[in-house]
Amino acid sequence: MNRGDRPALRAEDLQLVRGQREIFQVDQFALTEGEVLALVGPNGAGKTSLLLTLALLHRPTRGYLQVNGTPVTPQNTLALRRQMAVVFQEPLLMDTTVLRNVTTGLRIRGVPREAARRRAQEWLDRLGIGHLAPRSALHLSGGEAQRVNLARALALEPKILFLDEPFSALDYPTRNGLLDELSAILKETRITTLFVTHDYTEIPRLAEQVAVMFAGRVTKRGTVKDILGDIALPGRIPAPWETT
Ligand SMILES: Nc1ncnc2c1ncn2[C@@H]1O[C@H](COP(=O)(O)OP(=O)(O)OP(=O)(O)O)[C@@H](O)[C@H]1O
Ligand SMILES: [Mg+2]
């Protein structure tokens, strides 16, 4: 089957209300299999809330969600969530070794100990931190910790990967290196990915499509060029919610 043929994730009339406030209302949203979609928008637009809802970590107030063709129900939420992995800005690693941080999720998913260890080590190697495997995860640099976090997510071999500003706490060279590696990994694995960022220079390196969120609505969606224009041009880049 060609990529583009079927949605890995589909939402209809999805709404999240907290207290008296509508956090977002999204009429239609889909991630096509193999697509890398960047989600941009100003602070407070609802990006993280939408991402967490699509990742089945927040229960929507209303709406329909389908993952790889299966409608989400309270009964299958946990099983479907196991097809997904989420990476946040803060790595939130456990107080144990680096290796263990990566193997734990695999063990929970029933991967035998040796296979989990092997797969974890492979992903740590792939992200250039294989040598850190026996080290405590609590004493890593920000860049190392985010690499562990990515290894932990990728080792799960998710069908859908959610990245919420994964590089925003990293210095420029670290961010640059990780972007190159992640870009190569996504091209190779073709994991369907939703990627939230405030840094437009990251977008063309990872994503083909961009969705814009503003005040709880997805207001635009298109190719990177359609939405952002030629972002390589110097000077101030107008935010896509500022242009018509
Ligand atoms: N549990 C909650 N209760 C009440 N309001 C909430 C809750 N969660 C989020 N919000 C509000 O919803 C709005 C959207 O928040 P969200 O974190 O999704 O925005 P965002 O687009 O990710 O912003 P940022 O770019 O700053 O990360 C904000 O105004 C936030 O205060
Ligand atoms: Mg956010």
CSV table of N, CA and C in Angstrom, one decimal, residues 133-237:
chain,number,residue,atom,x,y,z
A,133,ALA,N,24.6,3.8,28.4
A,133,ALA,CA,23.7,2.8,28.9
A,133,ALA,C,23.7,2.4,30.4
A,134,PRO,N,24.9,2.2,30.9
A,134,PRO,CA,24.9,1.8,32.4
A,134,PRO,C,24.9,3.0,33.3
A,135,ARG,N,24.9,4.2,32.8
A,135,ARG,CA,25.0,5.4,33.6
A,135,ARG,C,23.6,5.8,34.3
A,136,SER,N,23.6,6.5,35.4
A,136,SER,CA,22.4,7.0,36.0
A,136,SER,C,21.8,8.0,35.0
A,137,ALA,N,20.5,7.9,34.8
A,137,ALA,CA,19.8,8.9,33.9
A,137,ALA,C,19.6,10.2,34.6
A,138,LEU,N,19.9,10.3,35.9
A,138,LEU,CA,19.7,11.6,36.5
A,138,LEU,C,20.8,12.6,36.4
A,139,HIS,N,22.0,12.1,35.9
A,139,HIS,CA,23.1,13.0,35.8
A,139,HIS,C,23.6,13.2,34.3
A,140,LEU,N,22.6,13.5,33.5
A,140,LEU,CA,23.0,13.6,32.1
A,140,LEU,C,22.8,15.1,31.7
A,141,SER,N,23.5,15.5,30.6
A,141,SER,CA,23.3,16.9,30.1
A,141,SER,C,21.9,16.9,29.5
A,142,GLY,N,21.4,18.1,29.2
A,142,GLY,CA,20.1,18.2,28.6
A,142,GLY,C,20.0,17.5,27.3
A,143,GLY,N,21.1,17.6,26.5
A,143,GLY,CA,21.1,17.0,25.2
A,143,GLY,C,21.1,15.5,25.3
A,144,GLU,N,21.9,15.0,26.2
A,144,GLU,CA,22.0,13.5,26.4
A,144,GLU,C,20.6,13.0,26.9
A,145,ALA,N,20.0,13.7,27.8
A,145,ALA,CA,18.7,13.3,28.3
A,145,ALA,C,17.7,13.2,27.2
A,146,GLN,N,17.7,14.2,26.3
A,146,GLN,CA,16.7,14.2,25.3
A,146,GLN,C,17.0,13.1,24.3
A,147,ARG,N,18.2,12.7,24.1
A,147,ARG,CA,18.5,11.6,23.2
A,147,ARG,C,18.0,10.3,23.9
A,148,VAL,N,18.1,10.2,25.2
A,148,VAL,CA,17.6,9.0,25.9
A,148,VAL,C,16.1,9.0,25.7
A,149,ASN,N,15.5,10.1,25.8
A,149,ASN,CA,14.0,10.2,25.7
A,149,ASN,C,13.6,9.8,24.3
A,150,LEU,N,14.3,10.2,23.3
A,150,LEU,CA,14.0,9.8,21.9
A,150,LEU,C,14.2,8.3,21.7
A,151,ALA,N,15.3,7.8,22.3
A,151,ALA,CA,15.6,6.4,22.2
A,151,ALA,C,14.5,5.6,22.8
A,152,ARG,N,14.0,6.1,24.0
A,152,ARG,CA,12.9,5.4,24.7
A,152,ARG,C,11.6,5.4,23.8
A,153,ALA,N,11.3,6.5,23.2
A,153,ALA,CA,10.1,6.5,22.3
A,153,ALA,C,10.3,5.6,21.1
A,154,LEU,N,11.4,5.7,20.4
A,154,LEU,CA,11.6,5.0,19.2
A,154,LEU,C,11.8,3.5,19.4
A,155,ALA,N,12.3,3.1,20.5
A,155,ALA,CA,12.5,1.7,20.8
A,155,ALA,C,11.1,1.0,20.9
A,156,LEU,N,10.1,1.8,21.2
A,156,LEU,CA,8.8,1.2,21.3
A,156,LEU,C,8.2,0.9,19.9
A,157,GLU,N,8.9,1.3,18.8
A,157,GLU,CA,8.5,1.1,17.5
A,157,GLU,C,7.1,1.6,17.3
A,158,PRO,N,6.8,2.8,17.7
A,158,PRO,CA,5.4,3.3,17.6
A,158,PRO,C,4.9,3.4,16.2
A,159,LYS,N,3.6,3.3,16.0
A,159,LYS,CA,3.0,3.6,14.7
A,159,LYS,C,2.8,5.1,14.5
A,160,ILE,N,2.6,5.7,15.6
A,160,ILE,CA,2.5,7.2,15.6
A,160,ILE,C,3.4,7.8,16.7
A,161,LEU,N,4.2,8.8,16.3
A,161,LEU,CA,5.1,9.5,17.2
A,161,LEU,C,4.6,10.9,17.4
A,162,PHE,N,4.5,11.3,18.6
A,162,PHE,CA,4.1,12.7,19.0
A,162,PHE,C,5.3,13.4,19.6
A,163,LEU,N,5.7,14.6,19.1
A,163,LEU,CA,6.8,15.3,19.6
A,163,LEU,C,6.3,16.7,19.9
A,164,ASP,N,6.4,17.1,21.2
A,164,ASP,CA,5.9,18.4,21.6
A,164,ASP,C,7.2,19.2,22.0
A,165,GLU,N,7.6,20.1,21.1
A,165,GLU,CA,8.8,21.0,21.3
A,165,GLU,C,10.0,20.2,21.8
A,166,PRO,N,10.3,19.1,21.1
A,166,PRO,CA,11.4,18.2,21.7
A,166,PRO,C,12.7,18.9,21.8
A,167,PHE,N,13.0,19.9,21.0
A,167,PHE,CA,14.4,20.5,21.0
A,167,PHE,C,14.5,21.8,21.6
A,168,SER,N,13.4,22.4,22.2
A,168,SER,CA,13.4,23.8,22.5
A,168,SER,C,14.3,24.1,23.7
A,169,ALA,N,14.6,23.1,24.5
A,169,ALA,CA,15.5,23.4,25.7
A,169,ALA,C,16.9,23.2,25.3
A,170,LEU,N,17.3,22.8,24.1
A,170,LEU,CA,18.6,22.4,23.7
A,170,LEU,C,19.4,23.6,23.1
A,171,ASP,N,20.7,23.6,23.3
A,171,ASP,CA,21.5,24.6,22.6
A,171,ASP,C,21.6,24.4,21.1
A,172,TYR,N,22.0,25.3,20.4
A,172,TYR,CA,21.9,25.3,18.9
A,172,TYR,C,22.7,24.0,18.3
A,173,PRO,N,24.0,23.8,18.7
A,173,PRO,CA,24.6,22.6,18.0
A,173,PRO,C,24.0,21.3,18.4
A,174,THR,N,23.5,21.2,19.6
A,174,THR,CA,22.9,20.0,20.1
A,174,THR,C,21.6,19.8,19.3
A,175,ARG,N,20.8,20.8,19.2
A,175,ARG,CA,19.5,20.8,18.5
A,175,ARG,C,19.8,20.4,17.0
A,176,ASN,N,20.8,21.0,16.5
A,176,ASN,CA,21.1,20.8,15.1
A,176,ASN,C,21.5,19.3,14.8
A,177,GLY,N,22.3,18.8,15.7
A,177,GLY,CA,22.7,17.4,15.5
A,177,GLY,C,21.5,16.5,15.6
A,178,LEU,N,20.7,16.7,16.6
A,178,LEU,CA,19.5,15.8,16.9
A,178,LEU,C,18.5,15.9,15.7
A,179,LEU,N,18.4,17.1,15.2
A,179,LEU,CA,17.4,17.3,14.1
A,179,LEU,C,17.9,16.5,12.9
A,180,ASP,N,19.2,16.5,12.6
A,180,ASP,CA,19.7,15.7,11.5
A,180,ASP,C,19.4,14.2,11.7
A,181,GLU,N,19.7,13.8,13.0
A,181,GLU,CA,19.5,12.3,13.3
A,181,GLU,C,18.0,11.9,13.2
A,182,LEU,N,17.2,12.8,13.8
A,182,LEU,CA,15.8,12.4,13.8
A,182,LEU,C,15.2,12.5,12.4
A,183,SER,N,15.7,13.4,11.6
A,183,SER,CA,15.2,13.5,10.2
A,183,SER,C,15.6,12.2,9.5
A,184,ALA,N,16.8,11.7,9.6
A,184,ALA,CA,17.2,10.5,9.0
A,184,ALA,C,16.4,9.3,9.5
A,185,ILE,N,16.1,9.3,10.8
A,185,ILE,CA,15.4,8.1,11.4
A,185,ILE,C,13.9,8.1,10.8
A,186,LEU,N,13.3,9.3,10.8
A,186,LEU,CA,11.9,9.4,10.3
A,186,LEU,C,11.8,9.0,8.8
A,187,LYS,N,12.8,9.4,8.0
A,187,LYS,CA,12.8,9.0,6.6
A,187,LYS,C,13.0,7.5,6.5
A,188,GLU,N,13.8,6.9,7.3
A,188,GLU,CA,14.0,5.5,7.2
A,188,GLU,C,12.9,4.7,7.7
A,189,THR,N,12.4,5.1,8.9
A,189,THR,CA,11.3,4.3,9.5
A,189,THR,C,9.9,4.6,9.0
A,190,ARG,N,9.7,5.8,8.5
A,190,ARG,CA,8.4,6.3,8.0
A,190,ARG,C,7.4,6.2,9.1
A,191,ILE,N,7.8,6.6,10.3
A,191,ILE,CA,6.8,6.6,11.4
A,191,ILE,C,5.9,7.9,11.2
A,192,THR,N,4.6,7.7,11.3
A,192,THR,CA,3.7,8.8,11.2
A,192,THR,C,4.0,9.7,12.4
A,193,THR,N,4.2,11.0,12.1
A,193,THR,CA,4.7,11.9,13.2
A,193,THR,C,3.9,13.2,13.3
A,194,LEU,N,3.6,13.6,14.5
A,194,LEU,CA,3.0,15.0,14.7
A,194,LEU,C,4.0,15.7,15.6
A,195,PHE,N,4.5,16.9,15.1
A,195,PHE,CA,5.6,17.5,15.6
A,195,PHE,C,5.3,19.0,15.9
A,196,VAL,N,5.2,19.3,17.2
A,196,VAL,CA,4.9,20.7,17.6
A,196,VAL,C,6.2,21.5,17.8
A,197,THR,N,6.2,22.7,17.2
A,197,THR,CA,7.4,23.5,17.4
A,197,THR,C,7.1,25.0,17.3
A,198,HIS,N,8.0,25.8,17.9
A,198,HIS,CA,7.9,27.2,17.7
A,198,HIS,C,9.0,27.7,16.8
A,199,ASP,N,9.9,26.8,16.4
A,199,ASP,CA,11.1,27.2,15.6
A,199,ASP,C,10.9,26.7,14.1
A,200,TYR,N,10.5,27.7,13.3
A,200,TYR,CA,10.2,27.4,11.9
A,200,TYR,C,11.4,26.8,11.1
A,201,THR,N,12.6,27.1,11.6
A,201,THR,CA,13.7,26.6,10.8
A,201,THR,C,13.8,25.0,11.0
A,202,GLU,N,13.2,24.5,12.0
A,202,GLU,CA,13.2,23.0,12.2
A,202,GLU,C,12.2,22.4,11.2
A,203,ILE,N,11.2,23.1,10.8
A,203,ILE,CA,10.1,22.4,10.1
A,203,ILE,C,10.5,21.8,8.8
A,204,PRO,N,11.1,22.5,7.9
A,204,PRO,CA,11.4,21.8,6.6
A,204,PRO,C,12.4,20.7,6.8
A,205,ARG,N,13.1,20.6,7.9
A,205,ARG,CA,14.1,19.5,8.1
A,205,ARG,C,13.4,18.3,8.5
A,206,LEU,N,12.2,18.4,9.0
A,206,LEU,CA,11.5,17.2,9.5
A,206,LEU,C,10.2,16.9,8.7
A,207,ALA,N,9.4,18.0,8.5
A,207,ALA,CA,8.1,17.8,8.1
A,207,ALA,C,7.8,18.2,6.6
A,208,GLU,N,6.8,17.6,6.0
A,208,GLU,CA,6.4,18.0,4.7
A,208,GLU,C,5.1,18.8,4.7
A,209,GLN,N,4.4,18.7,5.7
A,209,GLN,CA,3.1,19.4,5.9
A,209,GLN,C,3.1,20.2,7.2
A,210,VAL,N,2.3,21.3,7.2
A,210,VAL,CA,2.2,22.1,8.3
A,210,VAL,C,0.7,22.4,8.6
A,211,ALA,N,0.4,22.3,9.9
A,211,ALA,CA,-1.0,22.7,10.3
A,211,ALA,C,-0.8,23.9,11.3
A,212,VAL,N,-1.7,24.9,11.2
A,212,VAL,CA,-1.6,26.0,12.0
A,212,VAL,C,-2.8,26.0,13.0
A,213,MET,N,-2.5,26.2,14.2
A,213,MET,CA,-3.5,26.3,15.2
A,213,MET,C,-3.6,27.7,15.8
A,214,PHE,N,-4.8,28.2,16.0
A,214,PHE,CA,-5.0,29.5,16.5
A,214,PHE,C,-6.2,29.5,17.4
A,215,ALA,N,-6.1,29.9,18.6
A,215,ALA,CA,-7.3,30.0,19.5
A,215,ALA,C,-8.2,28.8,19.4
A,216,GLY,N,-7.5,27.6,19.6
A,216,GLY,CA,-8.3,26.4,19.7
A,216,GLY,C,-8.8,25.8,18.4
A,217,ARG,N,-8.4,26.4,17.3
A,217,ARG,CA,-8.9,25.9,16.0
A,217,ARG,C,-7.7,25.6,15.1
A,218,VAL,N,-7.8,24.6,14.2
A,218,VAL,CA,-6.8,24.4,13.2
A,218,VAL,C,-7.3,25.2,12.0
A,219,THR,N,-6.5,26.3,11.8
A,219,THR,CA,-7.0,27.3,10.8
A,219,THR,C,-6.4,27.1,9.4
A,220,LYS,N,-5.3,26.5,9.3
A,220,LYS,CA,-4.7,26.3,8.0
A,220,LYS,C,-4.0,24.9,8.0
A,221,ARG,N,-3.8,24.4,6.8
A,221,ARG,CA,-3.0,23.2,6.6
A,221,ARG,C,-2.5,23.2,5.2
A,222,GLY,N,-1.3,22.8,5.0
A,222,GLY,CA,-0.8,22.7,3.6
A,222,GLY,C,0.7,22.3,3.7
A,223,THR,N,1.3,22.4,2.5
A,223,THR,CA,2.7,22.0,2.5
A,223,THR,C,3.6,23.1,3.2
A,224,VAL,N,4.8,22.7,3.5
A,224,VAL,CA,5.7,23.7,4.2
A,224,VAL,C,5.8,24.9,3.4
A,225,LYS,N,5.9,24.8,2.1
A,225,LYS,CA,6.1,26.0,1.3
A,225,LYS,C,4.8,26.9,1.3
A,226,ASP,N,3.7,26.2,1.1
A,226,ASP,CA,2.4,26.9,1.1
A,226,ASP,C,2.2,27.8,2.4
A,227,ILE,N,2.5,27.2,3.5
A,227,ILE,CA,2.2,27.8,4.8
A,227,ILE,C,3.3,28.8,5.2
A,228,LEU,N,4.5,28.4,5.0
A,228,LEU,CA,5.6,29.2,5.6
A,228,LEU,C,6.3,30.0,4.5
A,229,GLY,N,6.1,29.7,3.3
A,229,GLY,CA,6.9,30.4,2.2
A,229,GLY,C,8.3,30.0,2.3
A,230,ASP,N,9.2,30.8,1.8
A,230,ASP,CA,10.6,30.5,1.8
A,230,ASP,C,11.2,30.9,3.1
A,231,ILE,N,11.2,30.0,4.0
A,231,ILE,CA,11.7,30.5,5.4
A,231,ILE,C,13.2,30.6,5.5
A,232,ALA,N,13.9,30.2,4.4
A,232,ALA,CA,15.3,30.4,4.4
A,232,ALA,C,15.7,31.8,4.2
A,233,LEU,N,14.7,32.7,3.7
A,233,LEU,CA,15.1,34.1,3.5
A,233,LEU,C,15.4,34.8,4.8
A,234,PRO,N,16.4,35.7,4.8
A,234,PRO,CA,16.7,36.4,6.1
A,234,PRO,C,15.6,37.4,6.4
A,235,GLY,N,15.6,37.8,7.7
A,235,GLY,CA,14.6,38.8,8.1
A,235,GLY,C,13.5,38.2,8.9
A,236,ARG,N,12.7,39.0,9.3
A,236,ARG,CA,11.6,38.5,10.2
A,236,ARG,C,10.6,37.6,9.4
A,237,ILE,N,10.3,36.5,10.0
A,237,ILE,CA,9.4,35.6,9.4
A,237,ILE,C,8.0,35.9,10.0
